[in-house]
Amino acid sequence: MWGLVLLGYVLFVIEWFVIDFIRGSAASLLTEQTSAVPQYGGWFSSFFVADAGFIPGQATNWTITLLRAVGSILCGVMVVKFGYRHAVMIMMGLMCVCFPFLIIGSPLGGHNELTLLRPASSEVISKLTKISSSLQQGQLLGPVQVGSQTMLADGTPVSLIKGINGNEIGTSASMTGYAFFIIFRSTIAIGGTTLIAYAQPIIASLSSNRKKSILSNANFWGFNVGLVIVAAPFLIPGVGRFATANWVWVVTFMILLVFAMLLVFAWFEKKVDHMLPQKQSKTNQSLSVRPSALSILKRKTTWKLLAIAGVGTILLINPLTQTWFNSLLAISGAKKAIIPTARPILLILWVMGYLLGYFLLSPFNKTIYDKKRWLHFIFTANAVLVLLIVIFAATLGLNTVVGFTFVGIFTFIAGGFGWSLGSSILILPYEYKEYKRNEVSIIFGYVWGFAYVFYSIFDIITSVFLDAPRIATGNTSANILPGAIAAIVLFVSLLLVINWVIIYLPSSWIKNGDECVSEMTKKWRITQWQFLIANKAKNRYADLLK
């Protein structure tokens, strides 16, 4: 059952990153001087003739991330309102109702008024003198500019809207289409994000704290495996070109997979629904204590947990972003990395670092050590590793074999520490005295929801930092090094400052259901790594395990 929910989350991650990878490029504005027949692919060419700039591009991600936050916060309330089974099915269904964005983003043979591509008329073809002999009447083309006149390929006159960077980016109709495209795409994000929170009530129903630790740690496999499945094939240029050219069919296939997953879950979950949180009717509300979402949010421990989860989420997501990669390029003084696939390779190394963390660091979560010192160690180690990545990028550069190799190695190591930190944070609600099992779905809804809010704020600030030199000078090719340095300093500072919050965390407890058995008072020292070989009752370190 836990595996089904996690598989649904894996499908979400795959679908989400596939849509990002098959984005394609802008349609570009055709003129009399255009010397090559354009090749259109991906959904971006349906709406834009030029890039709108870094900040507007990031603003789309901010909007979607904030919507994911809202969905995550509400997911716990939905369990109380509809019961676990129906709450999960609603969110899987929400992922499926995104399908209108396929229609909105497809040119539909040039008949979609919300896109820029139109069947070329003979009159327009004759004006594109350098490529007219290579064009056919009815061929899909983007907007054309002849002199001061701008028109669609079918001859319809249009006016282009300027973006924040001064570029003419599209028509009012295509911008409207893009807005609808993002709205329906957001349903994938809202529905998919909540599934990782819905894996937690299943874990909470387990009697063994050790099993809870193992499955909480394994939850991250969903994201990491999904990203690797997407990124690895795109290292082959032919795969990327094919997927981008056929993006509608690729995404349609993904939506059908999610729908199939919904049907499988509905069939299987019906057999075990009685074991999980049920809808709170007036009758059973009077027989049991109903968890209050507001009362949980008012607790000081909740906000401490949210702060730590927020910084942890920033740590996990930031190295996956274009902002981080651009920052590394800026401090290395290079316009581009040594190989075109540098960013996908670093993405894969970061998420594959989870393997290192899973076997080397995450076993700590199964011990009876107090978690505070461990959290101090992991956050501080991550700050040091991030600084090492920055130092290697600045001194050796991303445009050299040696520099990229060292950045890649330490990205993998930092990923191990980062993902193990995530699993350490997720185990905390199960060990805190004041949280009960029937509150788990609400708590993790808050954890994921507010974590995305904190990350969105961080992403907005760092994106503004990075683009500030260009905006201030009005020069789109201005050096972004000052902004990159500011973004890196903020990133490292958060990893260090959060140690102050950790000091005030409550103690962890060994629990049997909601019963607190014993407080975890054993203090961990950096020289104590016996938990790596402890295996229940088979050796002298078994007392370290729960």
Coordinates of C-alpha atoms in Angstrom, one line a residue, residues 235-432:
L235 CA 21.9 12.9 -21.8
I236 CA 21.5 11.4 -25.3
P237 CA 20.7 14.3 -27.7
G238 CA 18.5 12.2 -30.0
V239 CA 16.2 11.3 -27.1
G240 CA 15.7 15.0 -26.2
R241 CA 15.0 16.0 -29.8
F242 CA 12.4 13.2 -30.3
A243 CA 10.6 13.8 -27.0
T244 CA 10.5 17.6 -27.6
A245 CA 9.2 17.2 -31.1
N246 CA 6.5 14.8 -29.9
W247 CA 5.8 16.4 -26.5
V248 CA 2.0 16.1 -26.7
W249 CA 2.1 12.3 -27.1
V250 CA 4.8 11.9 -24.4
V251 CA 2.8 13.8 -21.8
T252 CA -0.4 12.1 -22.9
F253 CA 1.2 8.8 -22.1
M254 CA 2.3 10.0 -18.7
I255 CA -1.3 11.2 -17.8
L256 CA -2.6 7.7 -18.8
L257 CA -0.1 6.1 -16.5
V258 CA -1.3 8.2 -13.6
F259 CA -4.9 7.4 -14.4
A260 CA -4.0 3.7 -14.4
M261 CA -2.3 4.2 -11.1
L262 CA -5.5 5.8 -9.7
L263 CA -7.5 2.7 -10.7
V264 CA -5.1 0.3 -9.2
F265 CA -5.0 2.3 -5.9
A266 CA -8.8 2.5 -5.8
W267 CA -9.1 -1.3 -6.2
F268 CA -6.3 -2.2 -3.7
E269 CA -7.0 0.5 -1.1
K270 CA -10.7 -0.6 -0.7
K271 CA -9.5 -3.8 0.9
V272 CA -7.5 -2.1 3.6
D273 CA -9.3 1.2 4.0
H274 CA -10.5 0.2 7.5
M275 CA -6.9 0.4 8.8
L276 CA -6.4 4.0 7.9
P277 CA -7.8 7.4 8.9
Q278 CA -11.5 7.7 8.2
K279 CA -13.8 10.6 7.4
Q280 CA -14.8 12.4 10.6
S281 CA -18.6 12.2 10.8
K282 CA -20.6 13.7 13.6
T283 CA -20.9 10.2 15.1
N284 CA -17.3 9.2 15.3
Q285 CA -16.3 12.8 16.2
S286 CA -18.2 12.3 19.5
L287 CA -16.4 8.9 20.1
S288 CA -12.9 10.1 19.5
V289 CA -10.7 13.2 19.8
R290 CA -10.6 14.9 16.4
P291 CA -7.2 16.4 15.5
S292 CA -7.4 20.1 15.1
A293 CA -5.3 21.5 12.3
L294 CA -5.3 25.0 14.0
S295 CA -4.2 23.7 17.4
I296 CA -1.3 21.8 15.8
L297 CA -0.2 24.9 14.0
K298 CA -0.3 27.0 17.2
R299 CA 2.3 24.7 18.9
K300 CA 5.8 26.1 19.2
T301 CA 7.3 22.7 18.3
T302 CA 5.4 22.8 15.0
W303 CA 7.0 26.1 14.0
K304 CA 10.5 24.9 15.0
L305 CA 9.9 21.8 12.9
L306 CA 8.7 23.9 10.0
A307 CA 11.7 26.1 10.1
I308 CA 14.1 23.1 10.0
A309 CA 12.1 21.5 7.3
G310 CA 12.1 24.7 5.3
V311 CA 15.9 25.1 5.3
G312 CA 16.2 21.4 4.6
T313 CA 14.0 21.7 1.6
I314 CA 16.0 24.7 0.4
L315 CA 19.1 22.5 0.7
L316 CA 17.6 19.7 -1.3
I317 CA 16.0 21.7 -4.1
N318 CA 18.4 24.6 -4.7
P319 CA 21.2 22.5 -6.3
L320 CA 18.6 21.2 -8.8
T321 CA 17.8 24.8 -10.0
Q322 CA 19.0 26.8 -12.9
T323 CA 19.7 29.6 -10.4
W324 CA 22.3 27.4 -8.7
F325 CA 23.9 26.3 -11.9
N326 CA 24.1 29.9 -13.2
S327 CA 25.7 31.0 -9.9
L328 CA 28.4 28.3 -10.3
L329 CA 29.0 29.4 -13.9
A330 CA 29.3 33.0 -12.8
I331 CA 31.8 32.4 -10.0
S332 CA 33.8 30.1 -12.3
G333 CA 34.1 33.0 -14.9
A334 CA 32.8 30.7 -17.7
K335 CA 30.0 31.4 -20.1
K336 CA 29.3 27.7 -20.4
A337 CA 30.4 24.4 -18.8
I338 CA 32.9 22.0 -20.4
I339 CA 30.1 19.8 -21.8
P340 CA 26.5 20.7 -22.9
T341 CA 25.1 18.0 -20.5
A342 CA 26.9 19.5 -17.5
R343 CA 23.7 20.5 -15.6
P344 CA 21.9 17.1 -16.1
I345 CA 25.0 15.3 -14.9
L346 CA 25.2 17.4 -11.8
L347 CA 21.5 16.8 -11.2
I348 CA 22.0 13.1 -11.4
L349 CA 25.0 13.2 -9.1
W350 CA 23.1 15.2 -6.5
V351 CA 20.1 12.8 -6.4
M352 CA 22.3 9.7 -6.6
G353 CA 24.1 11.0 -3.5
Y354 CA 21.1 9.6 -1.8
L355 CA 22.7 6.2 -2.1
L356 CA 25.6 7.4 -0.1
G357 CA 23.4 8.9 2.6
Y358 CA 21.1 5.9 2.7
F359 CA 23.8 3.4 3.6
L360 CA 26.3 5.6 5.4
L361 CA 24.3 8.3 7.3
S362 CA 20.6 7.4 7.4
P363 CA 21.1 4.3 9.7
F364 CA 21.5 6.9 12.5
N365 CA 17.7 7.4 12.4
K366 CA 17.2 3.9 13.8
T367 CA 19.2 4.5 16.9
I368 CA 18.3 5.7 20.4
Y369 CA 20.6 8.7 20.2
D370 CA 19.2 12.2 20.8
K371 CA 18.7 13.8 17.3
K372 CA 19.9 17.3 18.1
R373 CA 23.7 16.8 17.8
W374 CA 23.2 14.8 14.7
L375 CA 21.2 17.6 13.1
H376 CA 23.9 20.1 14.1
F377 CA 26.5 17.9 12.5
I378 CA 24.6 17.3 9.2
F379 CA 23.6 21.0 8.7
T380 CA 27.1 22.2 9.4
A381 CA 28.6 19.5 7.1
N382 CA 26.3 20.5 4.3
A383 CA 27.4 24.2 4.7
V384 CA 31.1 23.1 4.5
L385 CA 30.4 20.9 1.4
V386 CA 28.6 23.7 -0.4
L387 CA 31.5 26.0 0.2
L388 CA 33.9 23.4 -1.2
I389 CA 31.8 23.1 -4.3
V390 CA 31.9 26.9 -4.7
I391 CA 35.7 27.0 -4.1
F392 CA 36.4 24.4 -6.7
A393 CA 34.1 26.1 -9.2
A394 CA 35.7 29.5 -8.5
T395 CA 39.3 28.3 -8.7
L396 CA 39.3 25.4 -11.2
G397 CA 36.2 26.4 -13.2
L398 CA 33.3 24.5 -14.7
N399 CA 34.9 24.8 -18.1
T400 CA 37.9 22.5 -17.3
V401 CA 37.9 18.8 -16.9
V402 CA 39.6 19.0 -13.4
G403 CA 37.2 21.7 -12.2
F404 CA 34.0 20.0 -13.3
T405 CA 35.3 16.6 -11.9
F406 CA 35.8 18.0 -8.4
V407 CA 32.5 19.9 -8.5
G408 CA 30.8 16.7 -9.5
I409 CA 32.5 14.6 -6.8
F410 CA 31.6 17.0 -4.0
T411 CA 28.1 17.5 -5.4
F412 CA 27.6 13.7 -5.0
I413 CA 29.0 13.8 -1.4
A414 CA 26.9 16.8 -0.5
G415 CA 23.9 15.1 -1.9
G416 CA 24.5 12.2 0.4
F417 CA 24.5 14.5 3.4
G418 CA 21.6 16.5 2.1
W419 CA 19.2 13.6 1.5
S420 CA 20.1 11.9 4.8
L421 CA 19.2 15.2 6.5
G422 CA 15.8 15.0 4.9
S423 CA 15.2 11.6 6.3
S424 CA 16.3 12.7 9.7
I425 CA 13.8 15.6 9.7
L426 CA 10.9 13.4 8.5
I427 CA 11.4 10.9 11.5
L428 CA 11.1 13.7 14.1
P429 CA 7.2 14.0 14.2
Y430 CA 7.0 10.3 15.0
E431 CA 9.3 10.7 18.0
Y432 CA 7.9 13.9 19.6

